[in-house]
mmCIF file of C-alpha atoms in Angstrom:
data_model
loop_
_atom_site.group_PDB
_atom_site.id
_atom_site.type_symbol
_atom_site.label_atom_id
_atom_site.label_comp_id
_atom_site.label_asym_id
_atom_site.label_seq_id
_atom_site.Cartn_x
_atom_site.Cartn_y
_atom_site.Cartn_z
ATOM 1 C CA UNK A 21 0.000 0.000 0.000
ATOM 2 C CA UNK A 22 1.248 3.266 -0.507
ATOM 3 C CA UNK A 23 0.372 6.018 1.490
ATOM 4 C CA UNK A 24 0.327 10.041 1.561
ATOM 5 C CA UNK A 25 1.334 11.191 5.334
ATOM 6 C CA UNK A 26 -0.699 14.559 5.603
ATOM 7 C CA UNK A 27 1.114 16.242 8.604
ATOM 8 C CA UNK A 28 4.736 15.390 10.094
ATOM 9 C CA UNK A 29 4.936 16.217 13.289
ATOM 10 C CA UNK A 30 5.272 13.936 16.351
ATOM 11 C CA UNK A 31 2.442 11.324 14.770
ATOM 12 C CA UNK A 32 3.236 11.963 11.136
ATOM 13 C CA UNK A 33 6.916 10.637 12.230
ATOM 14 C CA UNK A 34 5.800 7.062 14.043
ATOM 15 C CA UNK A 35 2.804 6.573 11.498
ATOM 16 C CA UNK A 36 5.520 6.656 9.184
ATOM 17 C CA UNK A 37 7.705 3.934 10.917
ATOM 18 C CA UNK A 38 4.115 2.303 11.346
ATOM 19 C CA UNK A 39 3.646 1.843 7.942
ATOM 20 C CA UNK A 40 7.312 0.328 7.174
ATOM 21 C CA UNK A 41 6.985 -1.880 10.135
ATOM 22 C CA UNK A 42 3.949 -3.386 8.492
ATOM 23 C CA UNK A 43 5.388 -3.496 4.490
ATOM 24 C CA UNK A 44 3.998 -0.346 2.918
ATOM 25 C CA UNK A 45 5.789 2.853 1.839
ATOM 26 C CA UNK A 46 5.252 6.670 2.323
ATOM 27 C CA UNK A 47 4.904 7.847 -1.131
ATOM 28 C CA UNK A 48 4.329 11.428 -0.712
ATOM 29 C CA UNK A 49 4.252 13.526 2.615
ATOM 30 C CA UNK A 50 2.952 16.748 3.240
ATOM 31 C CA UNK A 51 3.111 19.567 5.791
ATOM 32 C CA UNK A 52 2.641 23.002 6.131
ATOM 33 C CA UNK A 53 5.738 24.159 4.295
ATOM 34 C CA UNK A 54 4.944 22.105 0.437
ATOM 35 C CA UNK A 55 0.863 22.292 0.454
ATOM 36 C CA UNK A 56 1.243 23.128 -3.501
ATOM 37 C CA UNK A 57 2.769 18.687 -3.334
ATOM 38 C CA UNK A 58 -1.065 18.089 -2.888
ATOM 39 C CA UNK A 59 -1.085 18.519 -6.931
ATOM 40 C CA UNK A 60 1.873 16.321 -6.995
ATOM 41 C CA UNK A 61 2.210 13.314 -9.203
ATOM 42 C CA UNK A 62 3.352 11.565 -6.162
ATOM 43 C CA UNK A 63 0.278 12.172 -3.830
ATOM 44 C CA UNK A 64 -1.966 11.450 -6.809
ATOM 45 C CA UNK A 65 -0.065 7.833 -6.636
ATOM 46 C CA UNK A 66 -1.543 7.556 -3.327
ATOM 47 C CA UNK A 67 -3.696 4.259 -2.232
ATOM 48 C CA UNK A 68 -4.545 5.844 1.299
ATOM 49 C CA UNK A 69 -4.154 9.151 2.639
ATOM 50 C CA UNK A 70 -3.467 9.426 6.549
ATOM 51 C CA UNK A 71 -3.992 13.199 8.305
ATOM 52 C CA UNK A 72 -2.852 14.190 11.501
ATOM 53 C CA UNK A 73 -2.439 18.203 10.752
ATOM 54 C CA UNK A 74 -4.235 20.772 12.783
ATOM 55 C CA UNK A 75 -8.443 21.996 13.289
ATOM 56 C CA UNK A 76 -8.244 24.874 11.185
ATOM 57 C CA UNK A 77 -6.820 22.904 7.966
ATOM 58 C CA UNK A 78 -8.029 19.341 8.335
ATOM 59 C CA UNK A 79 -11.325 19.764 6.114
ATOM 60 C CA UNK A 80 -9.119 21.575 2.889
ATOM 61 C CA UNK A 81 -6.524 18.607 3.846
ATOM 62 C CA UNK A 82 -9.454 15.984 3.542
ATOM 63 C CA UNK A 83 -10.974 17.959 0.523
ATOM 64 C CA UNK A 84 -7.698 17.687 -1.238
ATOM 65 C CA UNK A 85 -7.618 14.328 -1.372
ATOM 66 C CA UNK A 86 -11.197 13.371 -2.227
ATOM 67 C CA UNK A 87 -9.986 15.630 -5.243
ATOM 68 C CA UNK A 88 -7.892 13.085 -6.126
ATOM 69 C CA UNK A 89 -10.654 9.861 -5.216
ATOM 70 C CA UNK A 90 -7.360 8.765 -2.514
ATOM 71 C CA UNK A 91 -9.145 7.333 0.862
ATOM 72 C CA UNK A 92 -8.132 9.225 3.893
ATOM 73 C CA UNK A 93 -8.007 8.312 7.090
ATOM 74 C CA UNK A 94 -7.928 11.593 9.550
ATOM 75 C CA UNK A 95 -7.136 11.335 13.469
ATOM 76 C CA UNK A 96 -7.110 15.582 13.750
ATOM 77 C CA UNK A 97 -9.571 16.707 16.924
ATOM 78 C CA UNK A 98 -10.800 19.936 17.535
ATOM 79 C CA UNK A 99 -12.763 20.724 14.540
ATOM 80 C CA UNK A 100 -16.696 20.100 13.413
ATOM 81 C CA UNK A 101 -16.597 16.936 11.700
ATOM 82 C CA UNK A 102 -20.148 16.104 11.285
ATOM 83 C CA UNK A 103 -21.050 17.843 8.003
ATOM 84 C CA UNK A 104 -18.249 15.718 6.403
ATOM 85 C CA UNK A 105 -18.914 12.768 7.832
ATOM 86 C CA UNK A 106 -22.765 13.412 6.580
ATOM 87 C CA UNK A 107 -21.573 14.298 3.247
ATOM 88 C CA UNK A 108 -19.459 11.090 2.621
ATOM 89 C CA UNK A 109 -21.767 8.967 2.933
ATOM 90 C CA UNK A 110 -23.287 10.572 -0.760
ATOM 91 C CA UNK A 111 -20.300 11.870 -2.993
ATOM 92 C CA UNK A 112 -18.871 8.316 -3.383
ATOM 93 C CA UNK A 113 -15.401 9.064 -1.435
ATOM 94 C CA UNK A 114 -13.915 7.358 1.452
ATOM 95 C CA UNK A 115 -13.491 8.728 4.611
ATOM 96 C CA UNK A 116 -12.711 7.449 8.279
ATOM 97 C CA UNK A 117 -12.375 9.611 11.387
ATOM 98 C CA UNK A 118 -12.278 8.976 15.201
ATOM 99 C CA UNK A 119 -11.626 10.761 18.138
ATOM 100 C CA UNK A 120 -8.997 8.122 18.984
ATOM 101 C CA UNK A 121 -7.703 5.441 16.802
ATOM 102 C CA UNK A 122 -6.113 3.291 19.691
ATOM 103 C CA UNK A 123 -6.997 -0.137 19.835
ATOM 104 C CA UNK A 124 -7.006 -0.296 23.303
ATOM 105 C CA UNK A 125 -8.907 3.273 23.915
ATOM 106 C CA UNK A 126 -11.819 1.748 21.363
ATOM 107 C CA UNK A 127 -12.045 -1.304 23.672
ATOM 108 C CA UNK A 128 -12.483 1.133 26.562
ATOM 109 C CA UNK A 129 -14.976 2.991 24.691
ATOM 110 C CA UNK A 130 -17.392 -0.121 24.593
ATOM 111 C CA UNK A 131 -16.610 -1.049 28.101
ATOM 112 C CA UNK A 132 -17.449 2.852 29.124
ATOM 113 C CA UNK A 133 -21.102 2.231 26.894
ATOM 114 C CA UNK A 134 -22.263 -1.169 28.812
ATOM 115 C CA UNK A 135 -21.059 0.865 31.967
ATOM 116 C CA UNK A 136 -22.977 3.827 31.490
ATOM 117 C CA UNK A 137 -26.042 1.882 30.064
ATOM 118 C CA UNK A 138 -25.420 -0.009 33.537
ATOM 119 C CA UNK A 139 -24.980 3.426 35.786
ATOM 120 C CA UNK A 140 -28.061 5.043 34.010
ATOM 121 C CA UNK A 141 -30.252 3.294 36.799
ATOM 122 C CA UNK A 142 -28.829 4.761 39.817
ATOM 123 C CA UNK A 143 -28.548 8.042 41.011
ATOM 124 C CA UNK A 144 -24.041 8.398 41.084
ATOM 125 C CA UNK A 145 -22.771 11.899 39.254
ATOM 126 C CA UNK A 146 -20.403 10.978 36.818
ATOM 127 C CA UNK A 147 -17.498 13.116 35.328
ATOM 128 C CA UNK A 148 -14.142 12.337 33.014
ATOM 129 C CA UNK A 149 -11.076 13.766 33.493
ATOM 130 C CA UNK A 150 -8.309 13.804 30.782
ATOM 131 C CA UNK A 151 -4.416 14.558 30.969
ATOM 132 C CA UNK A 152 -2.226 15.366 28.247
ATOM 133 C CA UNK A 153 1.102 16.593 27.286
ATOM 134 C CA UNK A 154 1.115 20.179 26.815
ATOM 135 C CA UNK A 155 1.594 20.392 22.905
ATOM 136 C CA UNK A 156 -2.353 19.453 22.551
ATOM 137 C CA UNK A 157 -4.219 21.605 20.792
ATOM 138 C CA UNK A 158 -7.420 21.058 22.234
ATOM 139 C CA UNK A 159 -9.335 20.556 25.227
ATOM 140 C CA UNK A 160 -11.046 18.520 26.115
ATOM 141 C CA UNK A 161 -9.773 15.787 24.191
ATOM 142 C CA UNK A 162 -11.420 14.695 21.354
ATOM 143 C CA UNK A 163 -11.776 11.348 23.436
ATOM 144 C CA UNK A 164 -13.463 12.532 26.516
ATOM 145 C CA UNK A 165 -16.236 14.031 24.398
ATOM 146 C CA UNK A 166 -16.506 10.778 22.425
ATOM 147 C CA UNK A 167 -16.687 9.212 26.073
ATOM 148 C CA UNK A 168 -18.944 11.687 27.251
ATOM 149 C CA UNK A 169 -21.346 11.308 24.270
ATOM 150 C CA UNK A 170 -21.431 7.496 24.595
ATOM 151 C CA UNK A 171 -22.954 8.233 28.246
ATOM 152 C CA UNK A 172 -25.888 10.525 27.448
ATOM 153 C CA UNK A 173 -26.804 8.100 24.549
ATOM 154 C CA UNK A 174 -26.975 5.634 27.270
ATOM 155 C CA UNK A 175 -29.215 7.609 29.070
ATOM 156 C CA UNK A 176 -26.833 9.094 31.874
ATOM 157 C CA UNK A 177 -28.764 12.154 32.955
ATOM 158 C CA UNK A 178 -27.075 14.156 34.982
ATOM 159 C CA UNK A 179 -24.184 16.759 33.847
ATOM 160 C CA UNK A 180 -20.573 15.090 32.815
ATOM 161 C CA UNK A 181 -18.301 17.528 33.736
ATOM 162 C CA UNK A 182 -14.803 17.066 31.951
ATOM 163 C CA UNK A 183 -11.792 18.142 33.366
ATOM 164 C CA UNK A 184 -8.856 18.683 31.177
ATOM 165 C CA UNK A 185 -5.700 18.694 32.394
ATOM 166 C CA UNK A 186 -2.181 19.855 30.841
ATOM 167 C CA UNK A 187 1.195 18.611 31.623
ATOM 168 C CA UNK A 188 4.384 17.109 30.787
ATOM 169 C CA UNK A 189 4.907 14.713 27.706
ATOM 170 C CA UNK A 190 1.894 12.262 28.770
ATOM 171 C CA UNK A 191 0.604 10.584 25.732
ATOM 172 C CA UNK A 192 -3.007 10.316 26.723
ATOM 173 C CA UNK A 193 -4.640 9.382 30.044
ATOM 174 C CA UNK A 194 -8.541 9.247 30.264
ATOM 175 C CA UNK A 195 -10.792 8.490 33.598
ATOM 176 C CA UNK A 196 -14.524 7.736 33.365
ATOM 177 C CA UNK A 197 -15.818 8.044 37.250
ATOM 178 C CA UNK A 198 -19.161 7.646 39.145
ATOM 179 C CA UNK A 199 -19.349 8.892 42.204
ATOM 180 C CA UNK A 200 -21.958 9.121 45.180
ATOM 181 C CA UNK A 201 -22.049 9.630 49.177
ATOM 182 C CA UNK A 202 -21.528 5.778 49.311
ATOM 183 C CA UNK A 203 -18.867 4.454 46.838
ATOM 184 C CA UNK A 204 -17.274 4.920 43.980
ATOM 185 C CA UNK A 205 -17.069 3.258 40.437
ATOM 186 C CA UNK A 206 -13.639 4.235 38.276
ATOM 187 C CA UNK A 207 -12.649 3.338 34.274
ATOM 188 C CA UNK A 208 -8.997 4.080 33.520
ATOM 189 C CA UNK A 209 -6.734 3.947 30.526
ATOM 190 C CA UNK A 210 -3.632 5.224 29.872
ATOM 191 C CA UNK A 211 -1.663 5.198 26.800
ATOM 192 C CA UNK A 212 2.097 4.747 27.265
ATOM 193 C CA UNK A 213 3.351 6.054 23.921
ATOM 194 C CA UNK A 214 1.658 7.351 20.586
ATOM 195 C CA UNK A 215 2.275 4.112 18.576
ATOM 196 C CA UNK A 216 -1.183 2.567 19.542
ATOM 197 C CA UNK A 217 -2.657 5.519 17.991
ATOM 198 C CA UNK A 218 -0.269 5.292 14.964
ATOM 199 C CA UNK A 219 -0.933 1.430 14.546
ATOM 200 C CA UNK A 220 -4.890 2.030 14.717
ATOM 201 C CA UNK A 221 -4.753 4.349 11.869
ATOM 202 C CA UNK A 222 -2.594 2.233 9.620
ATOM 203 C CA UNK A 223 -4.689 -0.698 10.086
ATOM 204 C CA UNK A 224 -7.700 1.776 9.599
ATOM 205 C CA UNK A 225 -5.990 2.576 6.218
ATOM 206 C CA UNK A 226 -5.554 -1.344 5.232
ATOM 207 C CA UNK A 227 -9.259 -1.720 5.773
ATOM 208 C CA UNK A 228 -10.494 1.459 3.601
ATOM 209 C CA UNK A 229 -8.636 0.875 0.879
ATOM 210 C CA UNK A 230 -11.089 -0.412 -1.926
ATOM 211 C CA UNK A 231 -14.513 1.090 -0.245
ATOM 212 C CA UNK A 232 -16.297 3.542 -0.277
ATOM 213 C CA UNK A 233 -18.307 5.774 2.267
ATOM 214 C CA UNK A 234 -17.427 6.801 6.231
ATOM 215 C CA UNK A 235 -16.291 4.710 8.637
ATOM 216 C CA UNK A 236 -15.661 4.357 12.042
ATOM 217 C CA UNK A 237 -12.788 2.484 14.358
ATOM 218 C CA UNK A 238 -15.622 0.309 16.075
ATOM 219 C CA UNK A 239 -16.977 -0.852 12.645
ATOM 220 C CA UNK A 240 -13.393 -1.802 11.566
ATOM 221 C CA UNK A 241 -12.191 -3.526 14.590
ATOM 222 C CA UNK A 242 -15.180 -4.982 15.303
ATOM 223 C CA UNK A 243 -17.585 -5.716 12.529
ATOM 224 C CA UNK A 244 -15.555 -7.362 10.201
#
């Protein structure tokens, strides 16, 4: 498979020795500095595009490649991603987007639903806290609201507060709690480097490659 790396920071770098690690090759990468390679014979070469840039230029990013009918898989927070995700699903691209593209993280994210479908009986006030390194962009994570959501779909009624905290190098640590007067009930996971988040979005671009429409991290790790 050959793949455009859109962004080359921190993530751009280990998706990169992702990809080798697994048998594919980088065959065009792009950052802020050479946007004008988009038009590139080399990106147009492309079997799957991965993104990891920044909110305010993920959606041209994204457009760019549907220009080109090249998959993309995009792991950048931060930004509205509905109305993409909504239009997908008719223009006959491929697209596939998630808060988080750990493994691990989308294993807590089901445990976190049969929890909170579980909690939504009792009367405990639950909240999420988050803790990242201090380079992130945004806050809260992009995870805690995708935790947070999964609870009020569940029927959790009462407020989720999120608290967002900002220190240090830490990859990504994320803490469901319920809490009343009598006990307490506590989900934890805590990532101990960026390559589960690197290896979920390769093996998210193995799986698009050849379909069309949107597509989520459950429905590929799962429901295949």
């Amino acid at each position: 498979m050959r793949v455009a790396l859109i962004g080359y920071g921190k993530m751009g770098h280990i998706i990169e020795q992702v990809l080798i690690e697994r048998g594919h090759s980088v065959c065009c990468i792009i950052d802020k500095d050479n946007l004008s390679d988009f038009s590139s014979e080399a990106f147009a070469l492309a079997d799957a595009a991965i993104e990891f840039s920044t909110p305010q230029t993920a959606e041209q990013n994204i457009r760019c490649c549907w220009q080109h009918n090249i998959p993309v898989v995009s792991g950048t927070t931060g930004w509205d991603v509905e109305p993409l995700i909504n239009e997908v699903k008719n223009n006959g691209q491929t697209f596939c987007w998630t808060s988080n593209f750990s493994v691990g993280v989308n294993l807590f994210f089901m445990i976190n639903e049969h929890l909170a479908k579980l909690m939504s009986k009792f009367q405990y006030e639950p909240s999420i806290k988050e803790i990242h390194h201090i380079h992130k962009l945004d806050a809260p994570s992009g995870t805690a609201k995708t935790l947070r959501d999964i609870m009020l779909a569940q029927g959790v009624g009462m407020p989720i507060a999120i608290e967002s905290v900002r220190e240090g190098e830490v990859p990504g640590t994320h803490i469901v709690r319920y809490e009343n007067r009598i006990d307490s009930i506590e989900l934890r996971h805590d990532a101990k480097s960026r390559e589960g988040f690197a290896l979920g979005a390769v093996i998210a671009a193995e799986f698009i490659v050849g379909k069309k429409g949107f597509y989520s991290m459950k429905e590929i790790l799962f429901n295949n």
